[in-house]
PDB file of C-alpha atoms in Angstrom:
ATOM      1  CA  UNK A  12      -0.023 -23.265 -32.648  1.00  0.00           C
ATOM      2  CA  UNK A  13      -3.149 -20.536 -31.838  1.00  0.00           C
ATOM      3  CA  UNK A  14      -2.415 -21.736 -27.741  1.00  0.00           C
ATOM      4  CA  UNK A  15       1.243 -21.717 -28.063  1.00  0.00           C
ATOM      5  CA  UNK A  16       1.521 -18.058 -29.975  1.00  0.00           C
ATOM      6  CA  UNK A  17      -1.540 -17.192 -26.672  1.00  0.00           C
ATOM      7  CA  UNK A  18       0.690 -18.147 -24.213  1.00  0.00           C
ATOM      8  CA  UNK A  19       3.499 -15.897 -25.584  1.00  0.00           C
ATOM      9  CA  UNK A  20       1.496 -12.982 -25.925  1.00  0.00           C
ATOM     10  CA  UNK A  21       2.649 -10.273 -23.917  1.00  0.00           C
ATOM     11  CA  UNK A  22       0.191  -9.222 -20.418  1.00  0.00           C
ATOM     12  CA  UNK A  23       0.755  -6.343 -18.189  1.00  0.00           C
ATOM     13  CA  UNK A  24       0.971  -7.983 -13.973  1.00  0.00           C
ATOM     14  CA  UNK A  25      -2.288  -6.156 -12.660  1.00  0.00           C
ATOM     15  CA  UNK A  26      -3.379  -5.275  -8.734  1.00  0.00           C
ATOM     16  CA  UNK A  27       0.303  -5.606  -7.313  1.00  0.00           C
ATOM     17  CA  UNK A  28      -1.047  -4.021  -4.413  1.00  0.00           C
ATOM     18  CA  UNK A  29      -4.663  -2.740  -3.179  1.00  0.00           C
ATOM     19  CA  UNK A  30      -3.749   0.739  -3.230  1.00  0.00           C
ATOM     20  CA  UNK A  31      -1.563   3.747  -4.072  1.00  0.00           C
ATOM     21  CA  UNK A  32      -0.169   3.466  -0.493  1.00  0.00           C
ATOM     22  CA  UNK A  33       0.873   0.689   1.148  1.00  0.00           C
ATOM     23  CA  UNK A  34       0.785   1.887   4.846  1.00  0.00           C
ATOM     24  CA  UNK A  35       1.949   5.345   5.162  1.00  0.00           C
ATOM     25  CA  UNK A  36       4.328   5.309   1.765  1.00  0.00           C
ATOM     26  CA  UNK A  37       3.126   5.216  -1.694  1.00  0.00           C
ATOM     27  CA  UNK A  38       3.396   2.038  -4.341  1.00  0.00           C
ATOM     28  CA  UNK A  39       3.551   1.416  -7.644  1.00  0.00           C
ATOM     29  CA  UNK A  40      -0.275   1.685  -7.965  1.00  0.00           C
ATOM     30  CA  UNK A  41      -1.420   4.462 -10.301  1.00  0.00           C
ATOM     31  CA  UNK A  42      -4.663   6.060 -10.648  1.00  0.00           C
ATOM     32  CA  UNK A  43      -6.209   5.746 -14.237  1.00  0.00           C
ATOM     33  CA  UNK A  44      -6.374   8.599 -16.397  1.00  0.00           C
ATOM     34  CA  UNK A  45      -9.429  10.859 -15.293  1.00  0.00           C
ATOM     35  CA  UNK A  46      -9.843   8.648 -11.674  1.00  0.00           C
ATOM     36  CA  UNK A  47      -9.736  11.139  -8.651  1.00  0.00           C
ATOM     37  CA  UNK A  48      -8.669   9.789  -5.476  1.00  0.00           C
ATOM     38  CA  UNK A  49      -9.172  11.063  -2.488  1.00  0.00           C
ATOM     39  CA  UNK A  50      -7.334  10.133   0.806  1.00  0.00           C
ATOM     40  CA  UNK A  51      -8.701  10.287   4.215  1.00  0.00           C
ATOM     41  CA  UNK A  52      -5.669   9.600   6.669  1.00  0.00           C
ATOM     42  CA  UNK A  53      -5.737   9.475  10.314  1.00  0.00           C
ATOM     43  CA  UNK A  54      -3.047   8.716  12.555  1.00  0.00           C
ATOM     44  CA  UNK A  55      -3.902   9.089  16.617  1.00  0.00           C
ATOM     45  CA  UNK A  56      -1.626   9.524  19.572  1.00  0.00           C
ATOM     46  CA  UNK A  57       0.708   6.652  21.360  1.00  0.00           C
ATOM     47  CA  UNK A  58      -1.109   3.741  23.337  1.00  0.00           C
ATOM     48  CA  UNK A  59       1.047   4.309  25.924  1.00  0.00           C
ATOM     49  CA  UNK A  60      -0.816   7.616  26.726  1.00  0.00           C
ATOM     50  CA  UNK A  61      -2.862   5.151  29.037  1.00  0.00           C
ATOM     51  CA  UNK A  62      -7.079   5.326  29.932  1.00  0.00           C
ATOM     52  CA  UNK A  63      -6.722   8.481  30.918  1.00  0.00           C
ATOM     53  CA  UNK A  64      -6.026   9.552  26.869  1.00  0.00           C
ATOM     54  CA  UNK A  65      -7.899   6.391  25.824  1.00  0.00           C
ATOM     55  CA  UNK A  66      -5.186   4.876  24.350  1.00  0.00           C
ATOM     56  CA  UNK A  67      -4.554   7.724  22.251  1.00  0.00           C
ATOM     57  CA  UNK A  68      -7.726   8.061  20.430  1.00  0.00           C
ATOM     58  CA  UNK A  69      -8.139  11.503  22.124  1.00  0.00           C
ATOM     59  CA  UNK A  70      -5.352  12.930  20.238  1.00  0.00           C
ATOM     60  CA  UNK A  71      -5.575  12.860  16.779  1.00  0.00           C
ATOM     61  CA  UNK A  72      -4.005  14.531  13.327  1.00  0.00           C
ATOM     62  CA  UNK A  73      -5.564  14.278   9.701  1.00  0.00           C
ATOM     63  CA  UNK A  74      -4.124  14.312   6.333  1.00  0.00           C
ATOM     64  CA  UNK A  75      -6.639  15.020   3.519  1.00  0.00           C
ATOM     65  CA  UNK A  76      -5.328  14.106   0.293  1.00  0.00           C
ATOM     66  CA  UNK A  77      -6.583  14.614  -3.530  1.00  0.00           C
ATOM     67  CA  UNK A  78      -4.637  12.023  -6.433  1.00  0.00           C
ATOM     68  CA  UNK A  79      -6.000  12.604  -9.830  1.00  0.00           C
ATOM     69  CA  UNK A  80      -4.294  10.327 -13.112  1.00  0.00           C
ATOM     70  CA  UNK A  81      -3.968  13.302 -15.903  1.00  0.00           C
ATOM     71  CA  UNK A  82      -2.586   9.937 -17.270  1.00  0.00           C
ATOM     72  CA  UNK A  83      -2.260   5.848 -16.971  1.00  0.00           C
ATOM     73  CA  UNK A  84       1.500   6.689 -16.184  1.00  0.00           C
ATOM     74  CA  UNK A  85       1.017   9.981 -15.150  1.00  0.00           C
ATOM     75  CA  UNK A  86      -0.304  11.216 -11.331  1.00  0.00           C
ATOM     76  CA  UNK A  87      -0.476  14.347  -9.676  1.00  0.00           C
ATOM     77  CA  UNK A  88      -1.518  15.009  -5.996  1.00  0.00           C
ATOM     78  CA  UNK A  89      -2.030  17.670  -3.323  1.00  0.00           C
ATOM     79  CA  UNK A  90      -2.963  17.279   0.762  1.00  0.00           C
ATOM     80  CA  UNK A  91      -3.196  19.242   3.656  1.00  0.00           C
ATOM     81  CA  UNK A  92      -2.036  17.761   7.169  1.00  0.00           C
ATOM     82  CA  UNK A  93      -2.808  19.080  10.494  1.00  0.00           C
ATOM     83  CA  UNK A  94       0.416  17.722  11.732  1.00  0.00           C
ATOM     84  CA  UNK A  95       2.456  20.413  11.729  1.00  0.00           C
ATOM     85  CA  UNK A  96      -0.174  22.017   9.457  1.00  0.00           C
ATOM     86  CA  UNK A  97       1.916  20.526   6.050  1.00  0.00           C
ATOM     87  CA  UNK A  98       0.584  21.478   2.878  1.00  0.00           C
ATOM     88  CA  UNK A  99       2.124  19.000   0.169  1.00  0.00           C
ATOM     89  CA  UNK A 100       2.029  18.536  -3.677  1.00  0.00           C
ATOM     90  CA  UNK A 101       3.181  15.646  -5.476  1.00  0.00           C
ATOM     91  CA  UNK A 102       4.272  14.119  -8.959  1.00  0.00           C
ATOM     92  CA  UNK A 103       4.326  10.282  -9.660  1.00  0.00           C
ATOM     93  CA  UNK A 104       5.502   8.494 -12.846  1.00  0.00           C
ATOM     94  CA  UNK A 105       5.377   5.019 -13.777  1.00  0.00           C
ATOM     95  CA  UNK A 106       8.520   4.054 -15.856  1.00  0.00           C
ATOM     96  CA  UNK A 107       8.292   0.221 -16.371  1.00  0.00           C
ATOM     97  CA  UNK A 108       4.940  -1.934 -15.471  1.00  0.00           C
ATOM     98  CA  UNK A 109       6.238  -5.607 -14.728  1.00  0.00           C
ATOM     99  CA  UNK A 110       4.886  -7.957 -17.381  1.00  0.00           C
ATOM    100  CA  UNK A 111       4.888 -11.635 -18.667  1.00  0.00           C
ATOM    101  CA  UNK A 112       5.107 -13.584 -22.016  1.00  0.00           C
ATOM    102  CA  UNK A 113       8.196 -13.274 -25.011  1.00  0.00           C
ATOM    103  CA  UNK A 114       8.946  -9.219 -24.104  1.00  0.00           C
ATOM    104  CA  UNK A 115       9.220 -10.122 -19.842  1.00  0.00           C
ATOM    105  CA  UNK A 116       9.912  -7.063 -17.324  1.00  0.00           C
ATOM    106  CA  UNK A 117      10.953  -8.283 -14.187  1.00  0.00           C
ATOM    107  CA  UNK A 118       9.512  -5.309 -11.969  1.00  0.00           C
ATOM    108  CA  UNK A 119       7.546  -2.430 -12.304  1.00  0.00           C
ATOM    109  CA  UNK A 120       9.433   0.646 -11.287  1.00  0.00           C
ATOM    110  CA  UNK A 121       7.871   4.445 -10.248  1.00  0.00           C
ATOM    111  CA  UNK A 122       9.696   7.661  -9.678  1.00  0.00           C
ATOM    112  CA  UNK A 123       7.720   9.690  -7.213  1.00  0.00           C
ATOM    113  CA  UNK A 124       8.981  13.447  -5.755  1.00  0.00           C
ATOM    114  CA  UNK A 125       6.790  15.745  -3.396  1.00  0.00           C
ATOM    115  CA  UNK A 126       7.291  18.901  -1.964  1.00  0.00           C
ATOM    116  CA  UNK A 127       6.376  19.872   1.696  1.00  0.00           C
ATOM    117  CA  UNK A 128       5.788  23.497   2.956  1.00  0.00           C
ATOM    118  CA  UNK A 129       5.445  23.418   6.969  1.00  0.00           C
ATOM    119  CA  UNK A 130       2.851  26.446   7.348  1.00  0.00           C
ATOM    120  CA  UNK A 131       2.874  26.618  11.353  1.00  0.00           C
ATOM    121  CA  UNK A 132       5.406  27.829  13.241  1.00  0.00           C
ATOM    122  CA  UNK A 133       4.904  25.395  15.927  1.00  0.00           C
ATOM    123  CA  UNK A 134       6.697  23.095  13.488  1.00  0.00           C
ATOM    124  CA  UNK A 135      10.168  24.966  14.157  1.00  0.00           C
ATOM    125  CA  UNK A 136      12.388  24.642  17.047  1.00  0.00           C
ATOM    126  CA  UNK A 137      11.888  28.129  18.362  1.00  0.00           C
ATOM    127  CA  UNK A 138       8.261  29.202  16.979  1.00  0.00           C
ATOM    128  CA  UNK A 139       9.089  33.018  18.088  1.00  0.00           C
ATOM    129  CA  UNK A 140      11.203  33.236  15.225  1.00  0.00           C
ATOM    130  CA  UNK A 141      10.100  34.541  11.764  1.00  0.00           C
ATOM    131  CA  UNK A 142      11.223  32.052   9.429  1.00  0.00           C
ATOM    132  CA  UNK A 143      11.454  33.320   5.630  1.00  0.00           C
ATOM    133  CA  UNK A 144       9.300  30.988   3.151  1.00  0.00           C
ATOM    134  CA  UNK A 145      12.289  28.606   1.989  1.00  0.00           C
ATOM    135  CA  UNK A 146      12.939  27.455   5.582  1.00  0.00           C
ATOM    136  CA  UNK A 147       9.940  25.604   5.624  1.00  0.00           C
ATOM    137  CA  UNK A 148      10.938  23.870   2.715  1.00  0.00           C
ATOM    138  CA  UNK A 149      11.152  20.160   2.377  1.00  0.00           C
ATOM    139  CA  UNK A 150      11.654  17.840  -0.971  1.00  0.00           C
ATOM    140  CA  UNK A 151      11.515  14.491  -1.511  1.00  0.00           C
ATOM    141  CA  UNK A 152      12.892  11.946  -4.366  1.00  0.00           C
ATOM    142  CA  UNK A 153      12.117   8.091  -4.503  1.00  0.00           C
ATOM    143  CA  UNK A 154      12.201   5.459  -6.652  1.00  0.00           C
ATOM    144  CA  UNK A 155       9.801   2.842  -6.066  1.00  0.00           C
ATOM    145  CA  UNK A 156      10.558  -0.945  -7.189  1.00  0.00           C
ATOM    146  CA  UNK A 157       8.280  -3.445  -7.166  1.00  0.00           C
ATOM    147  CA  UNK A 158       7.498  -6.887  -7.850  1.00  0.00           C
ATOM    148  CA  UNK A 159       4.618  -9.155  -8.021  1.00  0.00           C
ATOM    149  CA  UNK A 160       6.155 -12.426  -6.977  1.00  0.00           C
ATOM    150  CA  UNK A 161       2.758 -14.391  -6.842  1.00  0.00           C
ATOM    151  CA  UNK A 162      -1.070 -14.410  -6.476  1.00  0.00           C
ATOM    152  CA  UNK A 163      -0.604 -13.524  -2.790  1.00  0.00           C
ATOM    153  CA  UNK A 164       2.506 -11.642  -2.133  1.00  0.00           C
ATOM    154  CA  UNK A 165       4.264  -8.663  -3.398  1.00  0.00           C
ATOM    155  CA  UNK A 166       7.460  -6.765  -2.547  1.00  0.00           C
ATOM    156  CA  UNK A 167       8.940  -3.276  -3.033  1.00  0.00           C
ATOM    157  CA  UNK A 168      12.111  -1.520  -2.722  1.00  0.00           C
ATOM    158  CA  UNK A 169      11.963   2.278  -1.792  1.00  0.00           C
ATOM    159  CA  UNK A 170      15.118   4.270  -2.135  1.00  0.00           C
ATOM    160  CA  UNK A 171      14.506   7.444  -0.792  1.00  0.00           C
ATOM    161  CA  UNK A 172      16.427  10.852  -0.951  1.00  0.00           C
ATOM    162  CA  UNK A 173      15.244  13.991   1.361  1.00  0.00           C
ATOM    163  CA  UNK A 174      15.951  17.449   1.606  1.00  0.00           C
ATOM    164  CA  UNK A 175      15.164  19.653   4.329  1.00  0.00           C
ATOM    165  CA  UNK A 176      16.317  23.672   4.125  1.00  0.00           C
ATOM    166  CA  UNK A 177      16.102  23.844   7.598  1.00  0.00           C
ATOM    167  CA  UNK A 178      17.059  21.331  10.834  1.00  0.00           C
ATOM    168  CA  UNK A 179      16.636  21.826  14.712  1.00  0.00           C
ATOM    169  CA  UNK A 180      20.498  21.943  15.345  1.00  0.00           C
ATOM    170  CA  UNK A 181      23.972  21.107  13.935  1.00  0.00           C
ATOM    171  CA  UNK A 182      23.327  17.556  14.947  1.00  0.00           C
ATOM    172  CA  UNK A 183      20.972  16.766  12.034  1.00  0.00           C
ATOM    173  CA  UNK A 184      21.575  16.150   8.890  1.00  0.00           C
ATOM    174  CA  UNK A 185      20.047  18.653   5.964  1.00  0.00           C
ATOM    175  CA  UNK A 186      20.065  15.315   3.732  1.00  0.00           C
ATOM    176  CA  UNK A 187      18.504  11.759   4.214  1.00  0.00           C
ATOM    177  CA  UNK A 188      18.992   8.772   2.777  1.00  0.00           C
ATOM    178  CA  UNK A 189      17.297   5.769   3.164  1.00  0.00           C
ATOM    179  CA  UNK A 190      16.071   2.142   1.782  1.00  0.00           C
ATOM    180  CA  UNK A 191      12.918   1.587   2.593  1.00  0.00           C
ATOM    181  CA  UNK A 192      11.303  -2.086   1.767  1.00  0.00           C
ATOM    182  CA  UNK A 193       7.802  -3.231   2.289  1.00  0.00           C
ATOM    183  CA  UNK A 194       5.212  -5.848   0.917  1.00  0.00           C
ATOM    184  CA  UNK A 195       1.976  -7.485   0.691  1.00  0.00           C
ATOM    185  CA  UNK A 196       0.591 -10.968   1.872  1.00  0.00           C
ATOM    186  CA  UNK A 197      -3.139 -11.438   0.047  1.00  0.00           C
ATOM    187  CA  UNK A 198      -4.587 -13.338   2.897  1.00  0.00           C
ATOM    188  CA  UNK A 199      -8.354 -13.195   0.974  1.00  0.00           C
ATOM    189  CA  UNK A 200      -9.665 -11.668  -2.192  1.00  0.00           C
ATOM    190  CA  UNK A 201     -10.452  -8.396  -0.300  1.00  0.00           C
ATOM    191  CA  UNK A 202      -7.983  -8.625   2.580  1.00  0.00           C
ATOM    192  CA  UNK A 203      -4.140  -8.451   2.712  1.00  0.00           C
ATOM    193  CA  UNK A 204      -1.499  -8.015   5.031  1.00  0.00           C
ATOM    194  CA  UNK A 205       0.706  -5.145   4.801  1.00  0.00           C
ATOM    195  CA  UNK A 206       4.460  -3.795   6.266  1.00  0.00           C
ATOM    196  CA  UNK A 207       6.971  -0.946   5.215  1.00  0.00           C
ATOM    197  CA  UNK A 208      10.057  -0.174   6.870  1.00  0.00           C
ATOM    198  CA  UNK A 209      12.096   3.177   6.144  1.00  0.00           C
ATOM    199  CA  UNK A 210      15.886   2.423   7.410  1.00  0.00           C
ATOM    200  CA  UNK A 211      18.566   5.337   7.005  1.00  0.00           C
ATOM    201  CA  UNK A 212      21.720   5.041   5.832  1.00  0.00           C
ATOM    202  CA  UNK A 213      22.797   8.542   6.890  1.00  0.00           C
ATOM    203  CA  UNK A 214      23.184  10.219  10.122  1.00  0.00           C
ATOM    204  CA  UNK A 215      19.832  10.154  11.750  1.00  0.00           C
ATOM    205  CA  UNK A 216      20.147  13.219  14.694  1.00  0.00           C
ATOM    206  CA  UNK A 217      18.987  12.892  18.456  1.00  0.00           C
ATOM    207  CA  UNK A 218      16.478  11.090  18.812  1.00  0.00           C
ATOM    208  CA  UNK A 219      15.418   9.839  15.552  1.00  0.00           C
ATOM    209  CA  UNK A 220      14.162   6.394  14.747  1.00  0.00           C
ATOM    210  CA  UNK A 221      13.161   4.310  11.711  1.00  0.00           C
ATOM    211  CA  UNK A 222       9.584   4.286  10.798  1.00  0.00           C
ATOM    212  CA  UNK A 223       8.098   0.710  11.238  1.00  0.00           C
ATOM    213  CA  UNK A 224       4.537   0.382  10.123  1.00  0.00           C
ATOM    214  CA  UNK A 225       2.131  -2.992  10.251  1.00  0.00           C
ATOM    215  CA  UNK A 226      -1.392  -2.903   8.698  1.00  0.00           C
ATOM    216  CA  UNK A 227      -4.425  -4.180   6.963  1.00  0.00           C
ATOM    217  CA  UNK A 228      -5.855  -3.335   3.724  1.00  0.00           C
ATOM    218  CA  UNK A 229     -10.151  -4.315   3.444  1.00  0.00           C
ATOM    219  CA  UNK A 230     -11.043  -4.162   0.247  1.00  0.00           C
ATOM    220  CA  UNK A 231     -14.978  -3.016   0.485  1.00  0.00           C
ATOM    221  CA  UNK A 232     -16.338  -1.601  -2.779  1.00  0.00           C
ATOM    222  CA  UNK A 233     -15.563   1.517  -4.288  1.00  0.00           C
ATOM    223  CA  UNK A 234     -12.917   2.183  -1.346  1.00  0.00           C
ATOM    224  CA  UNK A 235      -9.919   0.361   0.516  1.00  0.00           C
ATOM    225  CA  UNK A 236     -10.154   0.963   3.959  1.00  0.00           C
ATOM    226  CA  UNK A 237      -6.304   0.323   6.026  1.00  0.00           C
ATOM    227  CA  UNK A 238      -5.853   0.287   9.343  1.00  0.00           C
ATOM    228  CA  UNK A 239      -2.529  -0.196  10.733  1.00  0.00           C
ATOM    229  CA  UNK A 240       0.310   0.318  13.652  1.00  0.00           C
ATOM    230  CA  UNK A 241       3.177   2.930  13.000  1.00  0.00           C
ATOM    231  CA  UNK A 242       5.878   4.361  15.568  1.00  0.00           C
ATOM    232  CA  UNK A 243       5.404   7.708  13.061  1.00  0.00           C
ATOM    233  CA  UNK A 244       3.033  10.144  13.103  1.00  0.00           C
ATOM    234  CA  UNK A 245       3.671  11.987  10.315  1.00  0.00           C
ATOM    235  CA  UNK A 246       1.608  10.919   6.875  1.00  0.00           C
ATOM    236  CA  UNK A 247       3.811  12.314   4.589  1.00  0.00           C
ATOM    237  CA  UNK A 248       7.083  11.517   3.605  1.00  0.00           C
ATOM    238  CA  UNK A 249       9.248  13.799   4.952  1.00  0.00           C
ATOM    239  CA  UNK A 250       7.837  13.187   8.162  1.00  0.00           C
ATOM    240  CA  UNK A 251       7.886   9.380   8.605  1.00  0.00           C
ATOM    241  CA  UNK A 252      11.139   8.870   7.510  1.00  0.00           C
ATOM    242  CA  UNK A 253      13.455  11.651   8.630  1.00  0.00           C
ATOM    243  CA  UNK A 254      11.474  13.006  11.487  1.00  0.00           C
ATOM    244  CA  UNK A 255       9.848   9.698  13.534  1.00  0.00           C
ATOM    245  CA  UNK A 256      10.803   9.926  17.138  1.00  0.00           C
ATOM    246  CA  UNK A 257       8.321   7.057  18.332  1.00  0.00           C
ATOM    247  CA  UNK A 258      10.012   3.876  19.315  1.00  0.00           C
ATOM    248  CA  UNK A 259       8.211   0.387  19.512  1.00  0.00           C
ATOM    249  CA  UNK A 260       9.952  -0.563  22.465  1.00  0.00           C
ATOM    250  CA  UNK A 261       8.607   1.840  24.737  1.00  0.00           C
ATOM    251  CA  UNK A 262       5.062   1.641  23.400  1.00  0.00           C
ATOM    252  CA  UNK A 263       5.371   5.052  21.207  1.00  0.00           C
ATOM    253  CA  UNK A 264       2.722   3.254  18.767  1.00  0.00           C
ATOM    254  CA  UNK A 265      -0.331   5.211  17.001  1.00  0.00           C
ATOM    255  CA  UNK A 266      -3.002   3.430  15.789  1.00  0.00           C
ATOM    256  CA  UNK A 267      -4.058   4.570  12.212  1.00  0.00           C
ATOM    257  CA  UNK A 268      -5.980   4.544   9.032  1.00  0.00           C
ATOM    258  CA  UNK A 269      -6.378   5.572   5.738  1.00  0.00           C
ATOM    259  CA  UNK A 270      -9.382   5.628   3.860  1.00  0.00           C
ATOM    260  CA  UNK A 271      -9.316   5.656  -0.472  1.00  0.00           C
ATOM    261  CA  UNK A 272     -12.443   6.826  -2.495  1.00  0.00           C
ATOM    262  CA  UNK A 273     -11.967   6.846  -5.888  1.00  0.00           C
ATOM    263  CA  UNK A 274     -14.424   9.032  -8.269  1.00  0.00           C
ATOM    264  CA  UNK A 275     -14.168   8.630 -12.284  1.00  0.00           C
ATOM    265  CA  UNK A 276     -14.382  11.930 -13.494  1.00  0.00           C
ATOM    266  CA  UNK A 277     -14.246  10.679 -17.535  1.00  0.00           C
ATOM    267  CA  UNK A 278     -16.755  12.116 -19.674  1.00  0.00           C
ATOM    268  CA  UNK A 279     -19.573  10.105 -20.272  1.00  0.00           C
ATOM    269  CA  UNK A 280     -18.441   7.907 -23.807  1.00  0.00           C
TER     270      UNK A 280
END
């Protein structure tokens, strides 16, 4: 009866994923209350740039990125990209954590928003123009759905809502929609296989494509290092999903990375 009432006992699914992000979009991952993470992201220009650009490794943007847990549930973040020199702040709350045994939850499900302020004018259409604070403006609302469906592989669902205050033209929409899915294949205990794609349901404008990433998450330590293929270059929501021009096709692929050092900043018990 002791194994049998053992069995039934309820047990939180743990390491869905390897990290907060799974390429360039965030998971259901949290940071721990008290853990600070911070995020190293690189993404580098197109390999079809050629020798002459070295691929694109001569031409590359940054995103540094600080997550801290004020809770187990509860995350906050802030970055700064040099693509279109973003500054960004975040807020990411963990609703249901997928879990086994007599009280089951089939998925664990994360409500994350951010907020965008583009802080060059080289971002804009027409840079000459003085653009008042709430044109460079951009929100974000997603749900994140996820579920463990074995040892090795892991899916997620990735509704997404976007906001922009201000567009190049008529022709694009203030509003985006779109599902994004994604997952993990555990190939070892520290590597895994990862892929997110961000298709929109609403009108995307000239131009516009759906971001497609591939990567690799190496587990080494105190820090997961990912390295992956994106037709984006934007590391930030709003960017990759409403704003990727890049098209596999034609070879508009950047090679990237991200880099995740976490630092426990608990008082000593």
């Amino acid at each position: 009866m002791s194994l049998l009432a053992e069995e039934e006992k309820d047990q939180e699914v743990e390491a869905t994923f390897k990290s907060t992000r799974l390429i360039s979009g965030q998971t259901t991952e949290m940071r721990s209350a008290g853990i600070l993470d911070f995020v190293i992201s690189h993404r580098f220009g197109t390999v079809n740039q050629g020798i002459e650009q070295f691929y694109g490794l001569d031409d590359a943007y940054i995103r540094l990125g600080l997550d801290y847990g004020v809770t187990d549930r509860l995350n906050v973040g802030i970055g700064r990209s040099s693509f279109q020199k973003v500054v960004d702040g975040s807020i990411k709350y963990k609703i249901l954590i997928q879990q086994t045994g007599k009280k089951s939850v089939p998925v664990s499900l994360v409500a994350f928003t951010s907020l965008a302020i583009k802080t060059g004018d080289g971002a804009f259409s027409d840079p000459t123009i003085d653009h008042p604070f709430s044109d460079r403006l951009y929100s974000t609302f997603q749900l994140l759905v996820s579920r463990k469906m074995n040892t090795n592989l892991s899916l997620q669902f990735m509704p997404t809502f976007i906001h922009r205050n201000l567009v190049p033209s008529g022709e694009y929409p203030n509003d985006v929609i779109a599902l994004g899915v994604g997952g993990r294949y555990k190939i070892s205990k520290r590597v895994a296989i990862n892929a997110e794609w961000f298709p929109q349901v609403t009108e995307k404008g000239p131009e516009v494509t759906n971001a497609l990433s591939f990567g690799v998450d190496i587990e080494t330590g105190g820090h997961v290092f990912q390295i992956h293929l994106t037709n984006s270059r934007s590391m930030i929501e709003q960017g990759f999903i409403s704003e990727t021009a890049g098209s596999w096709s034609d070879g508009d692929i950047h090679i990237g990375f991200n880099i995740s050092r976490v630092f426990d900043l608990t008082p000593n018990k």
